[in-house]
mmCIF file of C-alpha atoms in Angstrom:
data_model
loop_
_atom_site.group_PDB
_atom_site.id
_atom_site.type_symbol
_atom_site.label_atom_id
_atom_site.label_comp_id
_atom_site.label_asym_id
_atom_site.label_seq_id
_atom_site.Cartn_x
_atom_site.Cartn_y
_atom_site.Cartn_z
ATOM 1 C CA UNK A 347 96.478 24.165 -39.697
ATOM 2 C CA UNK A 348 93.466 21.774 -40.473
ATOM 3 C CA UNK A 349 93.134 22.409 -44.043
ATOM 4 C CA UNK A 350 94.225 18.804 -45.190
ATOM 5 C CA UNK A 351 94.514 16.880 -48.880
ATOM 6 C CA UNK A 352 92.293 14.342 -47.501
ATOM 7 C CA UNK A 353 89.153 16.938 -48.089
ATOM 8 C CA UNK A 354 90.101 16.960 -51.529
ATOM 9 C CA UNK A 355 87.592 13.934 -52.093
ATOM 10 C CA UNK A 356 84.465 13.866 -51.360
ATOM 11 C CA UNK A 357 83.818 10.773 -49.178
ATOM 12 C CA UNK A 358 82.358 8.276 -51.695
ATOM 13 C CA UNK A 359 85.121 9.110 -53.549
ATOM 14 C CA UNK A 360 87.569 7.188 -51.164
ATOM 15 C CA UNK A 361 89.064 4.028 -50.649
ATOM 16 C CA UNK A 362 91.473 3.080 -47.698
ATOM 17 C CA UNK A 363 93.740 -0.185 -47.882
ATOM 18 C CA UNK A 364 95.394 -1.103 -44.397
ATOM 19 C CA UNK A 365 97.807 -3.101 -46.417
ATOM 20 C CA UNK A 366 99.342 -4.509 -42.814
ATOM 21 C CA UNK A 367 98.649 -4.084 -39.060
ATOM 22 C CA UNK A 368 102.938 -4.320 -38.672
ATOM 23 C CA UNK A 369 104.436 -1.142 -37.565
ATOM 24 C CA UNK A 370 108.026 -0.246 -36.267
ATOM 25 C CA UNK A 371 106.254 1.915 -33.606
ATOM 26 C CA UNK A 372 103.528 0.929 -30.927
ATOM 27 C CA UNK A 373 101.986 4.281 -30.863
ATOM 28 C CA UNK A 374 100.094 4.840 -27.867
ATOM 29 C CA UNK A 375 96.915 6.439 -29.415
ATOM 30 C CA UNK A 376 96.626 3.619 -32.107
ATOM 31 C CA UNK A 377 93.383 2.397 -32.666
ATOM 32 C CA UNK A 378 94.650 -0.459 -34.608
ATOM 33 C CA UNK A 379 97.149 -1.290 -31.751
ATOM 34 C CA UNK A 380 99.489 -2.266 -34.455
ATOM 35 C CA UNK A 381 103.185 -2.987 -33.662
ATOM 36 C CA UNK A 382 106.304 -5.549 -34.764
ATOM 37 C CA UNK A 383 104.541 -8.218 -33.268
ATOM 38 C CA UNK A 384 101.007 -8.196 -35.484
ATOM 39 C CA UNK A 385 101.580 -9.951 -38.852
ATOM 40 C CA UNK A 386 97.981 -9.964 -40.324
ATOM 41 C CA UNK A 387 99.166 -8.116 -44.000
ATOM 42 C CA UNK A 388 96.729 -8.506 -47.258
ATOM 43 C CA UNK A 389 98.323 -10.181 -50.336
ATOM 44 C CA UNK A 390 99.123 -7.480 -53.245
ATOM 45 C CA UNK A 391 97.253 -9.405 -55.760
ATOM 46 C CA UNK A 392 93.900 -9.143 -53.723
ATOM 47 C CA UNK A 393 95.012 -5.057 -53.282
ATOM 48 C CA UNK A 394 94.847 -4.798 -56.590
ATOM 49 C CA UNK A 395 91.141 -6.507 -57.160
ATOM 50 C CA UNK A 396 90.004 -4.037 -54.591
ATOM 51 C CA UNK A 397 90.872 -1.336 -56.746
ATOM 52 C CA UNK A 398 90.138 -2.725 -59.906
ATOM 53 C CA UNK A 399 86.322 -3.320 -58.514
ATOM 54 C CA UNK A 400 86.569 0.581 -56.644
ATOM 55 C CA UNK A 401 86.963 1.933 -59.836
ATOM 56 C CA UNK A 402 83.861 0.476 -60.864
ATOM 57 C CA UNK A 403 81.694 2.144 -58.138
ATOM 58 C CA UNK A 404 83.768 5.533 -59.225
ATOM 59 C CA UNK A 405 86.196 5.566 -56.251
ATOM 60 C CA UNK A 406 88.086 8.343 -57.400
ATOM 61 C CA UNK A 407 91.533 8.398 -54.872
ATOM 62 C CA UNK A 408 93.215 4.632 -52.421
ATOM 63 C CA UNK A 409 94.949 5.668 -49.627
ATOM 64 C CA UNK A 410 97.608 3.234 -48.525
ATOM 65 C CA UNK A 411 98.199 2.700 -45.205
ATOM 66 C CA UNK A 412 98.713 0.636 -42.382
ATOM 67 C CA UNK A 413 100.033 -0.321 -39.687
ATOM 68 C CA UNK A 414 103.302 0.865 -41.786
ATOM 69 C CA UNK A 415 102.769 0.567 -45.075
ATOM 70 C CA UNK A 416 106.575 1.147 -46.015
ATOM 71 C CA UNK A 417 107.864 -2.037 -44.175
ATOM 72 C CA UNK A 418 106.937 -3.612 -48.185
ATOM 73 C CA UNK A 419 108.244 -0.750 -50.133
ATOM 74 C CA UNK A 420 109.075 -2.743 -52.988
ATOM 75 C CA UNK A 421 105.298 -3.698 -52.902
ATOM 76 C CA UNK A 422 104.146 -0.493 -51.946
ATOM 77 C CA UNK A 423 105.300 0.846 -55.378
ATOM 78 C CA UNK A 424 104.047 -1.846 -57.462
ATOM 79 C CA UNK A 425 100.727 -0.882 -55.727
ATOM 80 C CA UNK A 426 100.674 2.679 -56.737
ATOM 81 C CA UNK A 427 102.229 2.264 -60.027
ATOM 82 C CA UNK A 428 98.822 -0.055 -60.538
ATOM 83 C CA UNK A 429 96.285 2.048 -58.795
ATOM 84 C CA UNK A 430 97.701 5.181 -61.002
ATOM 85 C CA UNK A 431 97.686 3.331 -64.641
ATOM 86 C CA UNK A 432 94.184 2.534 -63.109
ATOM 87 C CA UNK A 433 93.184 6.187 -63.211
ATOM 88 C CA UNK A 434 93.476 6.376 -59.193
ATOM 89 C CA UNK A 435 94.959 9.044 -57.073
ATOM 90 C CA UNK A 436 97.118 7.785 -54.437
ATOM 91 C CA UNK A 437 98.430 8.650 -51.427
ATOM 92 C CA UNK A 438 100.420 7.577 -48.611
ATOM 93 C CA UNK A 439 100.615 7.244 -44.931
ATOM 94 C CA UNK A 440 103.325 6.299 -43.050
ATOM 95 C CA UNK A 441 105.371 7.303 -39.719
ATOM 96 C CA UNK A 442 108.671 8.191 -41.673
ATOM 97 C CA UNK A 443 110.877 5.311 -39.942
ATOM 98 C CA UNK A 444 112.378 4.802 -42.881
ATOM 99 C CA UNK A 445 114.175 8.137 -43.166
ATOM 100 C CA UNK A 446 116.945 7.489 -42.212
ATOM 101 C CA UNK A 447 119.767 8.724 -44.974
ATOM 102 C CA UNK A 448 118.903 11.744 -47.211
ATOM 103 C CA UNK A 449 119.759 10.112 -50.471
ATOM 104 C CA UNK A 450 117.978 6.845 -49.677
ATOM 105 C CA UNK A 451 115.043 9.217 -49.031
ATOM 106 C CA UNK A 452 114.997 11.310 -51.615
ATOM 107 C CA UNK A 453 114.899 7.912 -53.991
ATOM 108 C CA UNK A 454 112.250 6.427 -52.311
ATOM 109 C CA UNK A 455 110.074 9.195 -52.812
ATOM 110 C CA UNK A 456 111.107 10.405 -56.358
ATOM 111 C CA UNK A 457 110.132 7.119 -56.929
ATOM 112 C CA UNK A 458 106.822 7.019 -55.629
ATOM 113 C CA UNK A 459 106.330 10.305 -56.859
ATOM 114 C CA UNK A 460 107.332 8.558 -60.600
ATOM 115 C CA UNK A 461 104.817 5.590 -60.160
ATOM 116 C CA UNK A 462 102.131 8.133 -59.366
ATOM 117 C CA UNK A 463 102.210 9.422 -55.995
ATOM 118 C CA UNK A 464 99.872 12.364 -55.395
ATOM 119 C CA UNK A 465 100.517 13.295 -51.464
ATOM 120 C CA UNK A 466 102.398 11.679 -48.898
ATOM 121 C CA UNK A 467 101.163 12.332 -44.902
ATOM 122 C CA UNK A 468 103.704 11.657 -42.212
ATOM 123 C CA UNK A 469 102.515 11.405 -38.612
ATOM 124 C CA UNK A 470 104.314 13.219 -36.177
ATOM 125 C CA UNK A 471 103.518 13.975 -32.452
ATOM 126 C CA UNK A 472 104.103 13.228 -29.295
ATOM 127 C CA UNK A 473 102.962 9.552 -29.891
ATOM 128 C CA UNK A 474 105.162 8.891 -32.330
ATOM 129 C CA UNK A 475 108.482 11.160 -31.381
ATOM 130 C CA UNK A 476 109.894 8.405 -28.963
ATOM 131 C CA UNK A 477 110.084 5.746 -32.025
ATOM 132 C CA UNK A 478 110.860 8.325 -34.731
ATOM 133 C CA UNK A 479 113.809 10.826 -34.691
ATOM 134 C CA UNK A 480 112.579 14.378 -36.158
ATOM 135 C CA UNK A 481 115.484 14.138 -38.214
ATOM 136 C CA UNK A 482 113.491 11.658 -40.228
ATOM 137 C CA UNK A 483 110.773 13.852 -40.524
ATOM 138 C CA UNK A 484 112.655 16.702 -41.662
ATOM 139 C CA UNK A 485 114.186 14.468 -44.535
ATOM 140 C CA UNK A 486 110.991 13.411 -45.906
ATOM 141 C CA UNK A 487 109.255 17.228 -45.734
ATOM 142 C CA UNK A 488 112.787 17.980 -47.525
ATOM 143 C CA UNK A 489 113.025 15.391 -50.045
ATOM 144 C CA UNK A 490 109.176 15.503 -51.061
ATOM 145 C CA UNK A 491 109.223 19.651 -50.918
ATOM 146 C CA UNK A 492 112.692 19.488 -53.816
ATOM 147 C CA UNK A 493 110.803 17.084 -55.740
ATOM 148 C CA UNK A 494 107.298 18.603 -55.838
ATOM 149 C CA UNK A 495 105.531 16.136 -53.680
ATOM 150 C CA UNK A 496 102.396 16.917 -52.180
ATOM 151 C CA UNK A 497 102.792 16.296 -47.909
ATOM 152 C CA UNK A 498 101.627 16.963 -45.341
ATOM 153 C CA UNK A 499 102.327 16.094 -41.225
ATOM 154 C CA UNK A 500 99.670 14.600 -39.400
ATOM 155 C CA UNK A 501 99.968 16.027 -35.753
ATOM 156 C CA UNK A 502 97.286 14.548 -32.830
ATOM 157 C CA UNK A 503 97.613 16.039 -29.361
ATOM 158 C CA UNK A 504 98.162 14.189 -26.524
ATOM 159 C CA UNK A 505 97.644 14.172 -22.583
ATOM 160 C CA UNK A 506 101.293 16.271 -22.162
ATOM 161 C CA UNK A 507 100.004 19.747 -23.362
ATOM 162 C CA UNK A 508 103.863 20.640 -22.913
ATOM 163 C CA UNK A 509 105.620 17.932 -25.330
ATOM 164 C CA UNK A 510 102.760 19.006 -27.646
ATOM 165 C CA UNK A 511 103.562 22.711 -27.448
ATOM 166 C CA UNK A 512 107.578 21.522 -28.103
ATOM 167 C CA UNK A 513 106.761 19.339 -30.991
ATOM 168 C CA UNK A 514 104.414 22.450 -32.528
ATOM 169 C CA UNK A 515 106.934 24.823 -32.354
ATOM 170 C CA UNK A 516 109.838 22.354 -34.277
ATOM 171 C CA UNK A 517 106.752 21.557 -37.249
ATOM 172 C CA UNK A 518 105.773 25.345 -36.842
ATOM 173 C CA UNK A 519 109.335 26.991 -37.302
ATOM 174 C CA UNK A 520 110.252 24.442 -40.164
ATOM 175 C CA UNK A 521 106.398 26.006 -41.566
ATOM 176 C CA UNK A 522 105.230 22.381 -42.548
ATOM 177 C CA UNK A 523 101.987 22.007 -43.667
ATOM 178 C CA UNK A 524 100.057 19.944 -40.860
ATOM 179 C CA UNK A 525 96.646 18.394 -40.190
ATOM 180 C CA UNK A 526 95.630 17.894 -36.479
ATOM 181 C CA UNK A 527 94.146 15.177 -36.393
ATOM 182 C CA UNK A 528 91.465 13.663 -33.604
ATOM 183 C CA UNK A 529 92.223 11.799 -30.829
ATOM 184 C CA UNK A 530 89.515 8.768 -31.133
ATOM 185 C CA UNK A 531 87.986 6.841 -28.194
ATOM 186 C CA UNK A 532 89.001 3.433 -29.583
ATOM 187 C CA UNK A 533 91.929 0.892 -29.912
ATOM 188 C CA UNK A 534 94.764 2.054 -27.124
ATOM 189 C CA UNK A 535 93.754 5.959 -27.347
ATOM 190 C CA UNK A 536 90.425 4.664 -25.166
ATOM 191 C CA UNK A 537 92.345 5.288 -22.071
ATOM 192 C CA UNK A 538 92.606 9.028 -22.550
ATOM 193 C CA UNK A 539 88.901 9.922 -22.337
ATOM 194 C CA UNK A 540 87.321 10.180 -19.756
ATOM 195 C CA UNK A 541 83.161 11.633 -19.033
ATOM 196 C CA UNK A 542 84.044 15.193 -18.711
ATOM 197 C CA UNK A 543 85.677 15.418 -22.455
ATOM 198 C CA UNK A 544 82.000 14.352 -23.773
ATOM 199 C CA UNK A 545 80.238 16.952 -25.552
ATOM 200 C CA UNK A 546 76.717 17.489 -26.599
ATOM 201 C CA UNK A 547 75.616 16.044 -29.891
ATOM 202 C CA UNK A 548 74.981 19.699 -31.535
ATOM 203 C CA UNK A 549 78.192 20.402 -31.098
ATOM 204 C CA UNK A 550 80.069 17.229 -32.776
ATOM 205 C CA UNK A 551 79.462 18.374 -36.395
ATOM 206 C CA UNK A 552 79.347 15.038 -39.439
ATOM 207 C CA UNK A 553 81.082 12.415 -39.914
ATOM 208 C CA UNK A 554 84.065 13.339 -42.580
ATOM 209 C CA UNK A 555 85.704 9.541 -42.083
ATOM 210 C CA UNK A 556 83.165 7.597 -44.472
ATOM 211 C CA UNK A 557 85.705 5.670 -46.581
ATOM 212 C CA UNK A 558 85.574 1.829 -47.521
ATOM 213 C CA UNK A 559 88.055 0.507 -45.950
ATOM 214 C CA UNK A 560 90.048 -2.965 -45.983
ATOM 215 C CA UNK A 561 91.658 -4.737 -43.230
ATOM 216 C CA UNK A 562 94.860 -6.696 -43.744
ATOM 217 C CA UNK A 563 91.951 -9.824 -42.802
ATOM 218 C CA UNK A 564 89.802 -8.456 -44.869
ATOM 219 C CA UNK A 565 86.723 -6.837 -43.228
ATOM 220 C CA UNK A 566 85.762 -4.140 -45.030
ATOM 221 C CA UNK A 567 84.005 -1.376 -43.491
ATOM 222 C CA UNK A 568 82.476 2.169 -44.597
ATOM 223 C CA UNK A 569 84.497 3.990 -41.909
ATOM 224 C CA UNK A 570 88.356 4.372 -41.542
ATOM 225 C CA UNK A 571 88.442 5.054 -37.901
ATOM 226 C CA UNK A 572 88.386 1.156 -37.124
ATOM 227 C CA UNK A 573 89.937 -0.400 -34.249
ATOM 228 C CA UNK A 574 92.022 -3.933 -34.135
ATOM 229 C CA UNK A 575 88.954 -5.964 -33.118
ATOM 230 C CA UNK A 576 85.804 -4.457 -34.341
ATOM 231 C CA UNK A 577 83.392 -6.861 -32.459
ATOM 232 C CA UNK A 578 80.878 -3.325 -32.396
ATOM 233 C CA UNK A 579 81.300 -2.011 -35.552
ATOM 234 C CA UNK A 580 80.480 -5.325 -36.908
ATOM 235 C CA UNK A 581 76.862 -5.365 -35.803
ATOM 236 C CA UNK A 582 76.148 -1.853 -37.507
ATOM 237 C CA UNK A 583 75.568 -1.100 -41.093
ATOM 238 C CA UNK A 584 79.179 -0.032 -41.754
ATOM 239 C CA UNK A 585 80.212 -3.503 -41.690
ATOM 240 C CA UNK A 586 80.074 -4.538 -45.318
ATOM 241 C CA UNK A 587 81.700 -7.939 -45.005
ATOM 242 C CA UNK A 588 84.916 -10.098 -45.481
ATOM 243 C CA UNK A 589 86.671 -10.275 -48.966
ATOM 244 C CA UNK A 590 87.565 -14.448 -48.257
ATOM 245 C CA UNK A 591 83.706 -14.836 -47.462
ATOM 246 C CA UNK A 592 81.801 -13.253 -50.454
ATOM 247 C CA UNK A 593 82.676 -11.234 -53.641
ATOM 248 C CA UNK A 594 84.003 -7.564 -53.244
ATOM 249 C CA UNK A 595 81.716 -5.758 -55.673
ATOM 250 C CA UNK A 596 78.838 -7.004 -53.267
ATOM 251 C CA UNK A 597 80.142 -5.290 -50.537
ATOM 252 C CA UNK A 598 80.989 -2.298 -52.780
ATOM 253 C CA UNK A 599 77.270 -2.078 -53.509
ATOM 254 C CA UNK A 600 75.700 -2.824 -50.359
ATOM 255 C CA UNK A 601 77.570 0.600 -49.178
ATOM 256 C CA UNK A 602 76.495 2.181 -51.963
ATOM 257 C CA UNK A 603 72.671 1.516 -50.810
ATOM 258 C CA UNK A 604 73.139 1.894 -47.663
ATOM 259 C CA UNK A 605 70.770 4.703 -45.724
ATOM 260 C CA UNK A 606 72.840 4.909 -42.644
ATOM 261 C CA UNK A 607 75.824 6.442 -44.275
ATOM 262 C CA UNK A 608 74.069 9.196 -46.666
ATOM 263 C CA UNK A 609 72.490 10.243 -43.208
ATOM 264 C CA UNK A 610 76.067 10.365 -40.728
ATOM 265 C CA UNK A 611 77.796 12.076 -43.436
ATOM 266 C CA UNK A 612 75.113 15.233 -43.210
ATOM 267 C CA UNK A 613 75.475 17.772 -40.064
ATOM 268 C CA UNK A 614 72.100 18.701 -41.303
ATOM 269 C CA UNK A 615 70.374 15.173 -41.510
ATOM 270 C CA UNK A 616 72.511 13.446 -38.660
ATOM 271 C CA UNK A 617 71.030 16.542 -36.444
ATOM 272 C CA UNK A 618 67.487 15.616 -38.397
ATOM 273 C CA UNK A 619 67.878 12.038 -37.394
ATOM 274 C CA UNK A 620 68.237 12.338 -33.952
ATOM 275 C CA UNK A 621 65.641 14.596 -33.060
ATOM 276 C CA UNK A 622 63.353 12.112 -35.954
ATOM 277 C CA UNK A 623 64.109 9.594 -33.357
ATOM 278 C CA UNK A 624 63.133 11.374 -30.193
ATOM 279 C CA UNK A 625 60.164 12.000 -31.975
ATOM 280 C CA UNK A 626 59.614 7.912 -32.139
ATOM 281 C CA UNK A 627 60.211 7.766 -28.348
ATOM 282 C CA UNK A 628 63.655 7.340 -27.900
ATOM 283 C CA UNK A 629 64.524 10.683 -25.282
ATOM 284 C CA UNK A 630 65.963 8.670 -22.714
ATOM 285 C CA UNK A 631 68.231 6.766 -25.584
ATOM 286 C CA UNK A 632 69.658 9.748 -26.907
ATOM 287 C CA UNK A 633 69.722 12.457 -23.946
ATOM 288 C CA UNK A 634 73.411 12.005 -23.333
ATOM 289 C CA UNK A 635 76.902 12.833 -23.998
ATOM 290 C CA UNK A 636 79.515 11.520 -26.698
ATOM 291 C CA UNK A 637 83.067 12.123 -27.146
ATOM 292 C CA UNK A 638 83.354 12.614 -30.776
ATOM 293 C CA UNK A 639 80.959 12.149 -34.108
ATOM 294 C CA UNK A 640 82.398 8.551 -33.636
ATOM 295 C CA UNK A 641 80.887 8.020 -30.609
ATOM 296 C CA UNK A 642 77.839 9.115 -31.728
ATOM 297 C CA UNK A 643 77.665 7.102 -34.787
ATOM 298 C CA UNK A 644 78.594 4.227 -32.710
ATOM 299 C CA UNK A 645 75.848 4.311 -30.490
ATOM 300 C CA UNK A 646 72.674 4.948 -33.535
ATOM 301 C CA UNK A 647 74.361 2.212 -35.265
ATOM 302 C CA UNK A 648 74.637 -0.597 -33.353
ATOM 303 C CA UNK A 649 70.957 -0.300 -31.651
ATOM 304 C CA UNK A 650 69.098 -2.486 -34.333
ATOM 305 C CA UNK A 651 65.456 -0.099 -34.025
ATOM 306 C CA UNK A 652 67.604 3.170 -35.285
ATOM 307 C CA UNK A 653 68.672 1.374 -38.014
ATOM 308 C CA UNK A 654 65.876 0.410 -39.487
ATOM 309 C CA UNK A 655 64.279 3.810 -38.749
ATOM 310 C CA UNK A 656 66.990 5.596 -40.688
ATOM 311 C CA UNK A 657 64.694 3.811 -43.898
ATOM 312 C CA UNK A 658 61.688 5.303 -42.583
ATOM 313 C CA UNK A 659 63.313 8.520 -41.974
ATOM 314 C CA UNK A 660 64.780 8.296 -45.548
ATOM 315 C CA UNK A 661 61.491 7.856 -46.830
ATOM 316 C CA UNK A 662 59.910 10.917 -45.142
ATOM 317 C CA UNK A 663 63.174 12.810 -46.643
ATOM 318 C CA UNK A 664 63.641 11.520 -50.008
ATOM 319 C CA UNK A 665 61.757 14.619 -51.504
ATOM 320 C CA UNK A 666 63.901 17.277 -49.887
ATOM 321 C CA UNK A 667 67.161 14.859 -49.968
ATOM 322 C CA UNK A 668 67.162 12.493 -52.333
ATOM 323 C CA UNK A 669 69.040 10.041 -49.943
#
């Protein structure tokens, strides 16, 4: 476990579409808090100018997601027939709801899998078992596994250590191939953390979530772990804008340029970067705890001074870099 297809791309090789915040579940660990009730959903022809401008700025692989993406399946395979004539890769995530009936599930996917599907992920955990029967999940693993369909289950652990150990052993004895994936301090998952899970900034490793993303109301961010309001993340440099306020290829480029991101996606310069701004003064700033690489991205982004010393710190790194 945690050998996943997403690693496949390198990160500026990505591109996320939350085609919809509606989902049939309410997840408890969503950071998008999506459920039946949220309607926001982006329209398929604007999708598809998203990817035609990606391809421009070599985006290499969309992933389509949601909220549930398969609520418009009909759409959702127009979409990757399109991205895959493009020259995309695509792949799929979705919570399996749809499962219901072998044979409707083994069409679905074959498909998909026609119009270009590369891998499908299913999540599957304790946060999703009380909206999704595991007979779904064994469908889909079945159906995509007959057909020769990349997938993969996307497990995150939860705060009952003994529904998680139940729902490992059914994934574990049916020998899926899983991801586990982390737990994130945003959206409803924020009231699972509390001080004593914060670790040491040494220890949190790089961010490996760099991916422009779009939001069914079109803010468009480099980072996929968003949450449903984003008033924080808005103020840092992975905000890149709104698709209904300016063109998309400007937004493509300003990530592109941006500093920030060549230096969070580096254990080696992130680590660099922090102890480049203790040396400016900041100690008292940065002497604390975070709960993931998240966190810790959070907090040099949205204070306005580390910003704009990530340029200076560029500058003084260009030579051994080239960031």
């Amino acid at each position: 476990m945690n050998e996943t297809h997403y690693f496949d791309y390198a990160p500026q090789e990505k591109l996320c579409i939350l085609y919809t915040f509606k989902c049939t579940a309410a997840c408890g660990h969503c950071i998008t808090k999506s459920n039946m009730e949220r309607h926001e959903k982006l329209d398929i022809l604007k999708a598809k100018e998203i990817m035609d401008t990606a391809l421009e700025f070599n985006k290499k692989v969309v992933i389509l997601s949601g909220g549930e993406v398969f609520l418009y399946y009909e759409e959702l395979l127009e979409l990757t027939r399109y991205a895959a004539n493009a020259g995309l890769d695509v792949l799929i995530e979705t919570n399996g709801f749809w499962a219901s009936d072998t044979d409707e599930t083994l069409k679905k996917l074959a498909a998909l899998k026609e119009n270009g599907l590369v891998v499908l992920f299913v999540s599957y955990d304790a946060f999703h078992s009380p909206y999704i029967p595991f007979s779904n999940i064994n469908r889909i693993m079945d159906a995509a596994e007959s057909i020769g369909l990349k997938h993969e289950i996307m497990f995150t652990r939860s705060d009952s250590p003994g529904e998680d150990a139940i729902i490992l052993e059914k994934l574990t004895k049916a020998s899926y191939e899983m991801f586990e994936d982390e737990l994130l301090p945003f959206g409803r998952a924020g009231k699972f953390f509390n001080a004593s899970a914060k670790k040491e900034y040494d220890d949190l490793g790089c961010c490996e979530s760099i991916t422009t993303t779009f939001l069914p109301n079109g803010d468009v961010f480099s980072c996929c772990n968003i949450s449903d309001e984003n008033w924080m993340l808005k103020k840092t440099p992975m905000y890149l804008g709104n698709i209904f306020n300016g063109p998309i290829r400007d937004m493509f480029q300003m990530e592109k340029t941006n500093c920030f991101l060549k230096i969070i996606t580096s254990e080696t310069r992130i680590k660099e970067f922090v102890e480049f701004l203790k040396d400016q003064g900041y100690h008292q700033e940065l002497e604390k705890q975070y709960f993931t690489i998240c966190d810790l991205c959070m907090e040099l982004a949205a204070n306005q001074c580390f910003t704009k010393l990530a340029e200076k710190f560029k500058c003084e790194k260009d030579d051994t870099y080239g960031i």
